[in-house]
Amino acid sequence: MKTANTLNPLPLSPLTSPLDEQQSTRLQTALVDLSPLQLAWVSGYLAGLGGLTTAANRSAGQPADAPESGPNLTILYGSQTGNTRTVAESLAALVRARGTEPRLLSMADYRPRDLARERLLLVVVSTQGEGEPPESARELHAFLHGKRAPRLEGLRYGVLGLGDSSYEHFCKTARDFDERFKALGGQPLLAPQYCDVAFQEAASAWSLTALERAAEHLVPREARIIQLPGTRPAPKTPPALDQAAPLTAHLLENRIVTTADAVGEVHNLALGIDPAALSYTPGDALGVWFRNDPALVEAVLRATGLDGDAPLSLDGAAYDLREALASRLELTRLHPTVVKAWGGLIGSEPLAALGQDPARLRDYAAGRQFIDLIAEHPGRPDAAALAAALAAALHPLRPRLYSIASSQAEFPDEVHLTIARVGYRVGGQERAGGASDFLTRRLTQDTPVAVHLATNPSFRLPHDGDAPVILIAAGTGVAPFRAFLQQRAAQGDRGRTWLVFGNRNFRRDFLYQLEWQAHRRAGVLSRVSVAFSRDQTDKRYVQHRLIEQGRELYTWLQEGAHLYVCGANAMGRAVHEALLDLIAAQTGSDREDAGEQLTALRRDGRYQRDLY
């Protein structure tokens, strides 16, 4: 959410600046609604773009490449969906705006043993699933909790966590980092900040405070734009825009890839894009904006007694309430904080009691939408105050992320998504997932859809096309592997590929079966192992297939295979446990030794996971 700008740029005049009148006007227009954090980022970016040195260096006559004295600032981020990377890059821009070049790294590119030499460190990290670190942070997290972790008495640090309080282990990874730094002798620069889903305002405030605390230890030197480790060089074509300025795509095809009698309905969507504006790599995800169902919006208006035409201000922009509910506010994901806020608005004692039991509150919110909450706990607060209170209580509508299921090498101006339509019943009423229903039922070829690219550099095919790969997926987790195989086919890679896929039924939901068969015939796919849980009395999942074929799988690993896992967090944990068991069985070692082997594979980039 964009924060209000409290810094009013001074008027520019062609008489006092090197800009002409038209350039001055354009610059003023671009800056007028930026927040302090955004202004600082733009300042750092422009300083680097122009190759400017700091005023301190210029006045002292210090050359741009003069050796640095004093501690440098390192900023580490551990990201799964890209939010923490965005925060870290904004923080780095703040530092550059003050004339110092920070060391900005993904935790995946950081050598844990370098911690012993750090003096100033800011960490931005998310939490996955049941309190687990994101894939890029796993090695550093394990190192800090292991026997080789060094004493850190000389370290001053700060920790910012991004999470979701609807999960039991809210921001656990960030808490882990803070506790371990402190236990190893580190000195906090400021209190840790644990941000909920709407993180922008809290993250901005923490970033500014962290920089103020670190400023007295920093030594100014030339600010410049540097290439982030693990990223591709900047393309000559315009880059894909971020969430603040999405691109536009349009529907080309909506094809159901399950049978009519399948338990779940899965679609393959093909969206047309401008390849000059959006360039993606297999393993990346696409963020998709959507609109809430108009029928749901009207139901909320009826239940609250509010006028849909009533004006409402959100982030400084004017809407009528109906449009705000349709396009700006979250209605289909009920967050525990919304339950507590509604209980406060209507003075509900049952909801107040529910708010005192976090586990019950999470369970209640997980199975309902906002319309269910207000239907089960009706109330009619003062209409004049209710609309603004709802806008403050409901979370902003965020784009949903989907793994990209196509390769641009095969579909240069398209991006494909594998979408399971979410549907369930609450109190006898049919409910649908906001994004999946919009994309599979309500999106037409005449309706543009806003999208943004979420890169995932920690989930990539090996650079060596001769390297064997093992792809393990369940359900729609197979989406990125469809892209992987298209890419390998287009590149003419000769490495063997083994797909291990699981779902409910062979006949009903063997997703993309004909495509896998075509890849088998073409020699792109060497081996397929399947597990359909409901085709026999005893349920069989992908982890069972791994154990059954443990000897062959371990042989592939010994021959240099890269291992990929994509699917739900629970599936990822089950697969990891199965890998520990099969490695221990094949080597005659214990699970601790097997864990070290998996850690080594992860460190070498040969064990990559994309879990959700």
Coordinates of C-alpha atoms in Angstrom, one line a residue:
M1 CA 0.0 0.0 0.0
K2 CA 1.4 3.4 -1.0
T3 CA 2.1 5.6 2.0
A4 CA 1.2 9.3 1.8
N5 CA 4.0 11.6 0.6
T6 CA 5.2 14.0 3.3
L7 CA 8.0 15.4 1.3
N8 CA 6.9 18.1 -1.2
P9 CA 9.6 18.5 -3.9
L10 CA 10.7 22.1 -4.3
P11 CA 9.6 23.7 -7.6
L12 CA 12.2 23.4 -10.4
S13 CA 13.0 26.3 -12.6
P14 CA 14.9 26.1 -16.0
L15 CA 16.8 29.2 -14.7
T16 CA 18.3 27.3 -11.7
S17 CA 18.6 23.8 -13.1
P18 CA 20.0 22.2 -16.3
L19 CA 16.5 21.0 -17.2
D20 CA 14.3 22.8 -19.7
E21 CA 10.7 23.8 -18.9
Q22 CA 9.2 20.6 -20.3
Q23 CA 11.7 18.4 -18.5
S24 CA 11.1 20.2 -15.2
T25 CA 7.4 19.7 -15.6
R26 CA 7.7 16.0 -16.3
L27 CA 10.0 15.5 -13.3
Q28 CA 7.7 17.4 -10.9
T29 CA 4.7 15.3 -12.1
A30 CA 6.6 12.1 -11.6
L31 CA 7.7 13.0 -8.1
V32 CA 4.6 14.6 -6.7
D33 CA 2.9 11.5 -5.3
L34 CA 5.9 9.4 -4.2
S35 CA 6.5 8.4 -0.6
P36 CA 9.7 9.3 1.2
L37 CA 11.0 5.8 0.7
Q38 CA 10.2 6.0 -3.1
L39 CA 11.9 9.4 -3.4
A40 CA 15.0 8.0 -1.7
W41 CA 15.0 5.1 -4.1
V42 CA 14.7 7.3 -7.1
S43 CA 17.5 9.5 -5.7
G44 CA 19.8 6.6 -5.3
Y45 CA 18.9 5.2 -8.7
L46 CA 19.6 8.5 -10.5
A47 CA 22.8 9.0 -8.7
G48 CA 24.0 5.6 -9.8
L49 CA 22.7 6.1 -13.3
G50 CA 24.6 9.3 -13.7
G51 CA 27.8 8.0 -12.1
L52 CA 27.8 10.8 -9.5
T53 CA 30.0 10.8 -6.5
T54 CA 28.9 12.0 -3.1
A55 CA 29.3 15.6 -2.1
A56 CA 31.6 14.6 0.7
N57 CA 33.9 12.8 -1.7
R58 CA 33.9 15.7 -4.2
S59 CA 34.6 18.4 -1.6
A60 CA 37.5 16.4 -0.2
G61 CA 38.9 15.7 -3.7
Q62 CA 38.7 12.0 -3.0
P63 CA 38.9 9.8 -6.1
A64 CA 35.9 7.6 -6.9
D65 CA 38.0 4.4 -6.5
A66 CA 39.6 5.5 -3.2
P67 CA 39.9 2.6 -0.7
E68 CA 37.1 2.4 1.8
S69 CA 37.7 2.6 5.5
G70 CA 35.3 1.5 8.2
P71 CA 32.6 -1.2 8.0
N72 CA 30.5 -1.7 4.9
L73 CA 26.8 -2.4 5.1
T74 CA 25.6 -5.8 3.9
I75 CA 21.9 -6.4 3.1
L76 CA 20.8 -10.0 2.8
Y77 CA 17.4 -11.1 1.7
G78 CA 15.7 -14.5 1.7
S79 CA 12.7 -14.5 -0.7
Q80 CA 10.3 -16.9 -2.1
T81 CA 7.8 -14.7 -4.0
G82 CA 10.0 -11.6 -4.5
N83 CA 8.5 -9.3 -1.8
T84 CA 11.6 -9.4 0.5
R85 CA 13.9 -8.8 -2.5
T86 CA 11.8 -5.7 -3.3
V87 CA 12.1 -4.4 0.3
A88 CA 15.8 -5.1 0.3
E89 CA 16.4 -3.3 -3.0
S90 CA 14.4 -0.3 -1.7
L91 CA 16.5 -0.3 1.5
A92 CA 19.7 -0.5 -0.6
A93 CA 18.5 2.5 -2.6
L94 CA 18.0 4.5 0.6
V95 CA 21.7 3.7 1.5
R96 CA 22.9 4.8 -2.0
A97 CA 20.9 8.0 -1.7
R98 CA 23.1 8.9 1.3
G99 CA 26.3 8.2 -0.7
T100 CA 27.2 4.7 0.4
E101 CA 27.2 1.6 -1.8
P102 CA 25.8 -1.4 0.3
R103 CA 26.5 -5.0 -0.4
L104 CA 23.2 -6.4 -1.5
L105 CA 22.9 -10.2 -1.8
S106 CA 20.3 -13.0 -1.9
M107 CA 21.0 -15.4 0.9
A108 CA 21.4 -18.1 -1.8
D109 CA 24.5 -16.2 -3.1
Y110 CA 26.0 -15.5 0.3
R111 CA 28.8 -17.6 1.9
P112 CA 27.7 -18.3 5.5
R113 CA 31.3 -18.3 6.7
D114 CA 31.5 -14.6 5.7
L115 CA 29.3 -13.8 8.8
A116 CA 32.4 -13.8 11.0
R117 CA 33.7 -10.7 9.1
E118 CA 30.4 -8.7 9.0
R119 CA 30.1 -5.6 11.1
L120 CA 26.9 -4.1 9.8
L121 CA 24.1 -6.4 8.6
L122 CA 20.5 -5.9 7.7
V123 CA 18.4 -9.1 7.1
V124 CA 15.1 -9.2 5.3
V125 CA 13.5 -12.6 5.2
S126 CA 10.1 -14.3 4.7
T127 CA 8.7 -17.4 6.3
Q128 CA 7.2 -20.4 4.3
G129 CA 4.6 -22.9 5.3
E130 CA 4.9 -24.1 8.9
G131 CA 7.6 -21.7 9.9
E132 CA 10.2 -22.8 7.4
P133 CA 12.8 -20.5 5.8
P134 CA 12.5 -19.8 2.0
E135 CA 14.6 -22.0 -0.2
S136 CA 17.2 -19.3 -0.7
A137 CA 17.7 -18.9 3.1
R138 CA 17.9 -22.5 4.1
E139 CA 21.7 -22.9 4.0
L140 CA 22.4 -19.7 6.0
H141 CA 19.6 -20.6 8.5
A142 CA 21.1 -24.1 9.0
F143 CA 24.6 -22.7 9.3
L144 CA 23.5 -20.3 12.1
H145 CA 21.9 -23.2 14.0
G146 CA 24.8 -25.5 13.5
K147 CA 28.1 -26.2 15.3
R148 CA 30.2 -24.1 12.9
A149 CA 28.3 -20.8 13.6
P150 CA 30.9 -18.2 14.7
R151 CA 30.8 -15.8 17.6
L152 CA 29.4 -12.5 16.4
E153 CA 30.4 -10.0 19.1
G154 CA 31.5 -7.4 16.5
L155 CA 28.2 -7.5 14.6
R156 CA 25.5 -4.9 14.6
Y157 CA 22.4 -6.1 12.9
G158 CA 18.7 -5.6 12.2
V159 CA 16.1 -8.1 11.1
L160 CA 12.9 -7.5 9.1
G161 CA 10.5 -10.4 8.7
L162 CA 7.6 -10.7 6.2
G163 CA 4.9 -13.2 7.0
D164 CA 1.2 -13.8 7.5
S165 CA -0.3 -13.9 10.9
S166 CA -3.0 -16.3 9.8
Y167 CA -0.3 -19.0 10.1
E168 CA 0.7 -20.4 13.4
H169 CA 4.4 -19.7 13.1
F170 CA 4.2 -16.0 12.1
C171 CA 7.5 -14.7 10.9
K172 CA 9.3 -17.6 12.5
T173 CA 12.3 -17.5 10.2
A174 CA 13.0 -13.8 11.0
R175 CA 12.6 -14.6 14.7
D176 CA 15.1 -17.4 14.3
F177 CA 17.7 -15.1 12.7
D178 CA 17.2 -12.5 15.4
E179 CA 17.5 -15.0 18.3
R180 CA 20.6 -16.7 16.8
F181 CA 22.4 -13.4 16.1
K182 CA 21.8 -12.3 19.6
A183 CA 22.8 -15.7 21.1
L184 CA 26.1 -15.5 19.1
G185 CA 26.9 -12.1 20.6
G186 CA 25.5 -9.8 17.9
Q187 CA 24.2 -6.4 19.0
P188 CA 20.9 -5.3 17.5
L189 CA 20.8 -1.9 15.8
L190 CA 17.1 -1.7 16.4
A191 CA 14.2 -3.9 17.4
P192 CA 13.2 -6.5 14.9
Q193 CA 10.1 -5.8 12.8
Y194 CA 7.6 -8.6 11.9
C195 CA 5.3 -7.5 9.1
D196 CA 1.9 -9.0 8.3
V197 CA 0.4 -9.4 4.8
A198 CA 0.0 -5.6 4.3
F199 CA 3.7 -5.0 4.9
Q200 CA 4.6 -1.9 3.0
E201 CA 4.1 0.8 5.6
A202 CA 5.7 -1.1 8.4
A203 CA 8.6 -2.1 6.2
S204 CA 9.2 1.5 5.0
A205 CA 9.2 2.8 8.6
W206 CA 11.6 0.1 9.7
S207 CA 13.9 0.7 6.7
L208 CA 14.2 4.4 7.5
T209 CA 14.9 3.8 11.2
A210 CA 17.5 1.1 10.4
L211 CA 19.3 3.4 8.1
E212 CA 19.4 6.1 10.7
R213 CA 20.9 3.7 13.3
A214 CA 23.5 2.4 10.8
A215 CA 24.4 5.9 9.4
E216 CA 27.0 6.8 12.1
H217 CA 28.9 3.6 11.1
L218 CA 28.8 4.1 7.4
V219 CA 31.5 5.7 5.3
P220 CA 30.3 7.5 2.2
R221 CA 31.6 6.3 -1.2
E222 CA 30.5 6.4 -4.7
A223 CA 27.0 5.1 -5.3
R224 CA 26.6 3.0 -8.5
I225 CA 24.3 0.5 -10.1
I226 CA 25.6 -3.0 -9.7
Q227 CA 24.5 -6.3 -11.2
L228 CA 22.9 -8.6 -8.5
P229 CA 24.5 -12.0 -8.2
G230 CA 22.5 -14.8 -9.8
T231 CA 20.6 -12.5 -12.1
R232 CA 20.8 -12.1 -15.9
P233 CA 22.2 -8.9 -17.4
A234 CA 19.6 -6.2 -18.0
P235 CA 17.8 -6.8 -21.3
K236 CA 18.0 -4.2 -24.0
T237 CA 14.2 -4.3 -24.2
P238 CA 12.1 -2.6 -21.5
P239 CA 12.1 -4.8 -18.4
A240 CA 8.9 -6.4 -16.9
L241 CA 7.2 -3.9 -14.6
D242 CA 6.5 -4.6 -10.9
Q243 CA 3.3 -4.8 -8.9
A244 CA 3.0 -1.0 -8.8
A245 CA 2.8 -0.8 -12.6
P246 CA 1.6 -4.1 -14.1
L247 CA 1.6 -5.1 -17.7
T248 CA -1.5 -6.0 -19.7
A249 CA -2.1 -9.5 -21.1
H250 CA -5.1 -10.9 -22.9
L251 CA -6.7 -14.4 -22.9
L252 CA -5.9 -16.5 -25.9
E253 CA -7.1 -20.0 -24.7
N254 CA -8.9 -21.5 -21.7
R255 CA -8.6 -25.2 -21.9
I256 CA -9.7 -27.7 -19.2
V257 CA -7.1 -30.4 -18.7
T258 CA -9.2 -32.6 -16.4
T259 CA -12.2 -34.7 -17.2
A260 CA -15.8 -33.6 -16.5
D261 CA -16.1 -36.1 -13.5
A262 CA -12.7 -35.1 -11.9
V263 CA -12.8 -34.1 -8.3
G264 CA -11.0 -30.9 -9.1
E265 CA -11.2 -28.7 -12.2
V266 CA -7.9 -27.7 -13.7
H267 CA -7.4 -25.3 -16.6
N268 CA -4.5 -24.4 -18.9
L269 CA -4.7 -20.7 -19.7
A270 CA -2.7 -19.1 -22.5
L271 CA -2.3 -15.4 -22.2
G272 CA -1.0 -13.2 -24.9
I273 CA 1.8 -10.8 -23.9
D274 CA 4.2 -8.3 -25.5
P275 CA 7.6 -10.2 -25.5
A276 CA 9.4 -6.9 -25.6
A277 CA 8.0 -6.0 -22.3
L278 CA 7.9 -9.3 -20.5
S279 CA 10.7 -11.7 -20.7
Y280 CA 10.5 -14.8 -18.4
T281 CA 12.6 -17.9 -17.7
P282 CA 11.2 -21.4 -16.9
G283 CA 10.8 -21.5 -13.1
D284 CA 9.4 -17.9 -12.8
A285 CA 5.9 -17.1 -11.7
L286 CA 3.3 -14.7 -12.9
G287 CA 1.3 -12.4 -10.6
V288 CA -2.2 -11.9 -11.9
W289 CA -4.7 -9.2 -10.7
F290 CA -8.4 -10.1 -10.7
R291 CA -11.8 -8.6 -9.8
N292 CA -14.1 -10.0 -7.2
D293 CA -17.3 -11.6 -8.4
P294 CA -20.0 -8.8 -8.9
A295 CA -22.5 -11.1 -7.2
L296 CA -20.3 -11.4 -4.2
V297 CA -19.9 -7.6 -4.0
E298 CA -23.6 -7.1 -4.1
A299 CA -24.1 -9.7 -1.4
V300 CA -21.6 -7.9 0.9
L301 CA -23.5 -4.6 0.2
R302 CA -26.8 -6.1 1.1
A303 CA -25.5 -7.8 4.2
T304 CA -24.0 -4.6 5.5
G305 CA -26.7 -2.3 4.3
L306 CA -24.2 0.0 2.6
D307 CA -24.8 2.1 -0.5
G308 CA -22.5 0.8 -3.4
D309 CA -22.5 4.3 -4.9
A310 CA -21.1 5.9 -1.7
P311 CA -17.7 7.6 -2.3
L312 CA -14.6 6.2 -0.7
S313 CA -11.0 7.2 -0.6
L314 CA -8.3 4.5 -0.8
D315 CA -4.6 5.5 -0.9
G316 CA -5.5 9.0 -2.0
A317 CA -7.7 7.8 -4.9
A318 CA -11.4 8.2 -5.1
Y319 CA -13.7 5.2 -5.7
D320 CA -17.3 4.4 -5.2
L321 CA -17.7 1.6 -2.6
R322 CA -18.9 -1.0 -5.1
E323 CA -15.8 -0.5 -7.3
A324 CA -13.5 -0.6 -4.2
L325 CA -15.0 -3.9 -3.1
A326 CA -14.7 -5.3 -6.7
S327 CA -11.1 -4.3 -7.5
R328 CA -9.3 -3.0 -4.4
L329 CA -10.3 -5.0 -1.3
E330 CA -9.9 -8.7 -0.4
L331 CA -13.2 -10.5 -0.1
T332 CA -12.4 -14.2 -0.7
R333 CA -9.5 -14.7 1.7
L334 CA -10.6 -14.1 5.3
H335 CA -7.8 -13.0 7.5
P336 CA -7.9 -13.4 11.3
T337 CA -7.3 -9.7 11.7
V338 CA -10.5 -9.0 9.7
V339 CA -12.5 -11.3 12.0
K340 CA -11.3 -9.4 15.1
A341 CA -12.0 -6.0 13.4
W342 CA -15.5 -7.0 12.5
G343 CA -16.1 -8.3 16.0
G344 CA -15.0 -4.9 17.3
L345 CA -17.3 -3.0 14.9
I346 CA -20.4 -4.9 15.9
G347 CA -19.5 -5.5 19.5
S348 CA -19.7 -9.2 19.3
E349 CA -18.8 -11.1 22.4
P350 CA -18.4 -14.5 20.6
L351 CA -16.0 -13.0 18.1
A352 CA -14.1 -11.3 20.9
A353 CA -13.7 -14.7 22.7
L354 CA -12.7 -16.3 19.4
G355 CA -10.0 -13.6 19.0
Q356 CA -8.4 -14.8 22.3
D357 CA -7.8 -18.3 20.9
P358 CA -5.3 -17.9 18.0
A359 CA -5.6 -21.6 16.9
R360 CA -9.4 -21.5 16.8
L361 CA -9.4 -18.1 15.1
R362 CA -7.1 -19.3 12.3
D363 CA -9.3 -22.4 11.8
Y364 CA -12.4 -20.2 11.6
A365 CA -10.9 -17.8 9.1
A366 CA -9.3 -20.5 6.9
G367 CA -12.7 -22.0 5.9
R368 CA -14.7 -18.9 5.3
Q369 CA -14.9 -15.7 3.2
F370 CA -15.9 -12.2 4.5
I371 CA -19.5 -12.7 3.4
D372 CA -19.7 -15.8 5.7
L373 CA -18.4 -13.8 8.6
I374 CA -21.0 -11.1 8.3
A375 CA -23.7 -13.6 7.6
E376 CA -22.9 -15.6 10.8
H377 CA -22.3 -12.5 12.9
P378 CA -24.6 -9.8 11.5
G379 CA -24.5 -6.3 12.6
R380 CA -25.4 -2.8 11.3
P381 CA -23.0 -0.2 12.6
D382 CA -23.5 3.4 11.7
A383 CA -23.3 3.5 7.9
A384 CA -21.3 6.7 7.7
A385 CA -18.5 5.1 9.7
L386 CA -18.9 1.5 8.4
A387 CA -17.6 2.0 4.9
A388 CA -14.4 3.6 6.0
A389 CA -14.0 1.0 8.8
L390 CA -14.4 -1.8 6.3
A391 CA -11.8 -0.2 4.0
A392 CA -9.4 -0.1 6.9
A393 CA -10.1 -3.6 8.1
L394 CA -10.2 -5.5 4.8
H395 CA -6.8 -6.3 3.3
P396 CA -5.9 -4.8 0.0
L397 CA -6.5 -7.1 -3.0
R398 CA -3.2 -8.6 -4.0
P399 CA -2.3 -10.4 -7.3
R400 CA -2.2 -14.2 -7.1
L401 CA 1.0 -15.9 -8.1
Y402 CA 1.0 -18.9 -10.5
S403 CA 4.0 -20.9 -11.7
I404 CA 4.5 -20.3 -15.4
A405 CA 3.8 -23.4 -17.4
S406 CA 5.4 -22.5 -20.7
S407 CA 8.8 -21.7 -22.2
Q408 CA 9.2 -18.5 -24.2
A409 CA 11.5 -20.5 -26.5
E410 CA 8.4 -22.2 -27.7
F411 CA 5.7 -19.6 -27.1
P412 CA 7.5 -16.2 -27.5
D413 CA 4.5 -14.0 -27.2
E414 CA 2.5 -16.2 -24.7
V415 CA 2.6 -17.2 -21.1
H416 CA 0.7 -20.3 -19.9
L417 CA -0.7 -21.0 -16.4
T418 CA -2.0 -24.2 -14.8
I419 CA -5.0 -23.1 -12.6
A420 CA -7.0 -25.3 -10.3
R421 CA -10.4 -23.7 -9.8
V422 CA -11.1 -23.4 -6.1
G423 CA -14.6 -24.2 -5.0
Y424 CA -16.2 -25.3 -1.6
R425 CA -19.3 -25.0 0.5
V426 CA -19.9 -23.0 3.6
G427 CA -23.2 -23.3 5.4
G428 CA -24.8 -24.8 2.3
Q429 CA -23.6 -22.0 0.1
E430 CA -21.2 -22.4 -2.8
R431 CA -18.0 -20.4 -2.5
A432 CA -15.3 -19.9 -5.2
G433 CA -11.7 -18.7 -5.0
G434 CA -11.4 -15.1 -6.1
A435 CA -8.6 -15.4 -8.6
S436 CA -9.2 -18.9 -9.9
D437 CA -12.9 -18.2 -10.5
F438 CA -12.1 -14.9 -12.3
L439 CA -9.5 -16.5 -14.5
T440 CA -11.3 -19.8 -15.4
R441 CA -15.0 -18.6 -15.5
R442 CA -15.2 -14.8 -15.9
L443 CA -12.2 -13.7 -17.9
T444 CA -13.0 -13.3 -21.6
Q445 CA -10.9 -12.6 -24.7
D446 CA -12.2 -9.1 -24.7
T447 CA -11.1 -8.3 -21.1
P448 CA -7.5 -7.3 -20.5
V449 CA -5.8 -8.7 -17.4
A450 CA -3.0 -7.0 -15.4
V451 CA 0.0 -9.2 -14.7
H452 CA 3.6 -8.8 -13.3
L453 CA 6.6 -11.1 -13.5
A454 CA 7.9 -12.7 -10.2
T455 CA 11.4 -14.0 -11.0
N456 CA 12.6 -17.1 -9.2
P457 CA 16.4 -17.4 -9.7
S458 CA 16.5 -20.2 -7.1
F459 CA 14.5 -22.5 -9.4
R460 CA 16.3 -22.9 -12.6
L461 CA 17.3 -25.7 -15.1
P462 CA 21.1 -26.5 -15.0
H463 CA 23.2 -24.5 -17.5
D464 CA 24.6 -27.8 -18.7
G465 CA 22.1 -29.3 -21.1
D466 CA 23.7 -32.7 -20.8
A467 CA 23.0 -32.8 -17.0
P468 CA 20.2 -35.3 -16.0
V469 CA 17.2 -33.8 -14.1
I470 CA 14.6 -35.4 -11.8
L471 CA 11.3 -33.5 -11.7
I472 CA 9.0 -34.4 -8.7
A473 CA 5.5 -32.8 -8.6
A474 CA 2.0 -33.3 -7.4
G475 CA -1.1 -31.7 -8.9
T476 CA -0.7 -28.3 -10.4
G477 CA 2.9 -28.3 -9.1
V478 CA 3.8 -29.9 -12.4
A479 CA 3.3 -26.5 -14.2
P480 CA 6.9 -25.3 -14.1
F481 CA 8.1 -28.8 -15.3
R482 CA 6.0 -28.4 -18.4
A483 CA 8.0 -25.2 -19.0
F484 CA 11.3 -27.0 -18.2
L485 CA 10.6 -29.8 -20.8
Q486 CA 9.6 -27.2 -23.5
Q487 CA 12.8 -25.4 -22.8
R488 CA 15.0 -28.5 -23.0
A489 CA 13.3 -29.5 -26.2
A490 CA 13.8 -26.1 -27.8
Q491 CA 17.5 -26.0 -26.7
G492 CA 18.2 -29.5 -28.0
D493 CA 19.4 -30.6 -24.5
R494 CA 20.6 -34.2 -24.4
G495 CA 20.5 -34.8 -20.7
R496 CA 18.1 -37.4 -19.4
T497 CA 14.9 -36.3 -17.7
W498 CA 12.8 -38.3 -15.2
L499 CA 9.3 -37.0 -14.2
V500 CA 7.7 -38.3 -11.0
F501 CA 4.1 -37.1 -10.9
G502 CA 1.2 -37.6 -8.6
N503 CA -2.5 -36.8 -8.5
R504 CA -5.8 -38.4 -7.6
N505 CA -6.9 -40.5 -10.6
F506 CA -5.1 -41.7 -13.7
R507 CA -8.1 -41.3 -16.0
R508 CA -9.5 -38.0 -14.6
D509 CA -6.5 -35.8 -13.8
F510 CA -3.3 -37.0 -15.4
L511 CA -2.4 -33.4 -16.3
Y512 CA -0.8 -32.8 -19.7
Q513 CA -0.6 -36.6 -20.3
L514 CA -0.5 -36.3 -24.1
E515 CA 2.3 -33.8 -23.9
W516 CA 4.4 -36.1 -21.7
Q517 CA 3.8 -38.9 -24.2
A518 CA 5.0 -36.7 -27.0
H519 CA 8.1 -35.8 -25.1
R520 CA 8.8 -39.5 -24.4
R521 CA 8.5 -40.3 -28.1
A522 CA 10.8 -37.4 -29.0
G523 CA 13.4 -38.5 -26.4
V524 CA 13.1 -35.4 -24.3
L525 CA 11.5 -37.2 -21.4
S526 CA 13.5 -40.4 -20.5
R527 CA 11.3 -41.8 -17.7
V528 CA 7.9 -41.2 -16.1
S529 CA 6.8 -42.6 -12.7
V530 CA 3.3 -41.9 -11.5
A531 CA 1.4 -42.1 -8.3
F532 CA -2.4 -41.8 -8.3
S533 CA -3.6 -41.8 -4.8
R534 CA -7.3 -42.8 -5.3
D535 CA -6.8 -45.6 -7.9
Q536 CA -6.3 -48.3 -5.3
T537 CA -7.4 -49.0 -1.7
D538 CA -4.1 -48.0 -0.1
K539 CA -3.3 -44.4 -1.1
R540 CA 0.0 -44.0 -3.0
Y541 CA 1.8 -40.7 -3.3
V542 CA 5.0 -39.5 -5.0
Q543 CA 7.1 -40.1 -1.9
H544 CA 6.1 -43.8 -2.0
R545 CA 7.3 -44.0 -5.6
L546 CA 10.6 -42.5 -4.6
I547 CA 11.2 -45.1 -2.0
E548 CA 10.2 -47.9 -4.3
Q549 CA 12.7 -46.7 -7.0
G550 CA 15.3 -45.5 -4.5
R551 CA 18.2 -47.4 -6.1
E552 CA 17.7 -45.9 -9.5
L553 CA 17.1 -42.4 -8.2
Y554 CA 20.2 -42.5 -6.1
T555 CA 22.2 -43.7 -9.1
W556 CA 20.9 -40.7 -11.1
L557 CA 22.1 -38.4 -8.2
Q558 CA 25.5 -40.1 -8.2
E559 CA 25.7 -39.4 -11.9
G560 CA 25.1 -35.7 -11.4
A561 CA 21.3 -35.4 -11.7
H562 CA 19.6 -32.1 -10.5
L563 CA 16.6 -32.7 -8.3
Y564 CA 13.5 -30.5 -8.4
V565 CA 10.4 -30.5 -6.3
C566 CA 7.3 -28.4 -6.8
G567 CA 3.9 -28.6 -5.0
A568 CA 2.3 -27.9 -1.6
N569 CA 4.4 -27.5 1.5
A570 CA 3.1 -30.8 2.9
M571 CA 4.1 -32.7 -0.2
G572 CA 7.5 -31.0 -0.1
R573 CA 8.1 -32.2 3.5
A574 CA 7.0 -35.7 2.7
V575 CA 9.3 -35.9 -0.4
H576 CA 12.2 -34.6 1.7
E577 CA 11.7 -37.3 4.3
A578 CA 11.5 -39.9 1.6
L579 CA 14.8 -38.6 0.1
L580 CA 16.4 -38.9 3.6
D581 CA 15.2 -42.5 3.9
L582 CA 16.2 -43.6 0.5
I583 CA 19.7 -42.0 0.7
A584 CA 20.3 -43.6 4.1
A585 CA 19.1 -47.0 2.7
Q586 CA 21.3 -46.8 -0.4
T587 CA 24.4 -45.7 1.5
G588 CA 24.0 -47.7 4.7
S589 CA 24.3 -44.4 6.7
D590 CA 21.9 -42.7 9.1
R591 CA 19.5 -39.9 8.4
E592 CA 21.9 -37.3 9.7
D593 CA 24.5 -38.2 7.0
A594 CA 21.7 -38.4 4.4
G595 CA 20.7 -34.9 5.5
E596 CA 24.3 -33.6 4.9
Q597 CA 24.2 -35.1 1.4
L598 CA 21.0 -33.2 0.6
T599 CA 22.4 -30.1 2.1
A600 CA 25.4 -30.5 -0.2
L601 CA 23.1 -30.9 -3.2
R602 CA 21.2 -27.8 -2.2
R603 CA 24.4 -25.8 -1.8
D604 CA 25.5 -26.9 -5.3
G605 CA 22.2 -25.9 -6.8
R606 CA 21.3 -29.5 -7.5
Y607 CA 18.3 -29.7 -5.0
Q608 CA 15.8 -27.0 -5.7
R609 CA 12.2 -26.7 -4.4
D610 CA 9.3 -24.4 -5.2
L611 CA 6.7 -25.0 -2.5
Y612 CA 3.5 -23.1 -1.6

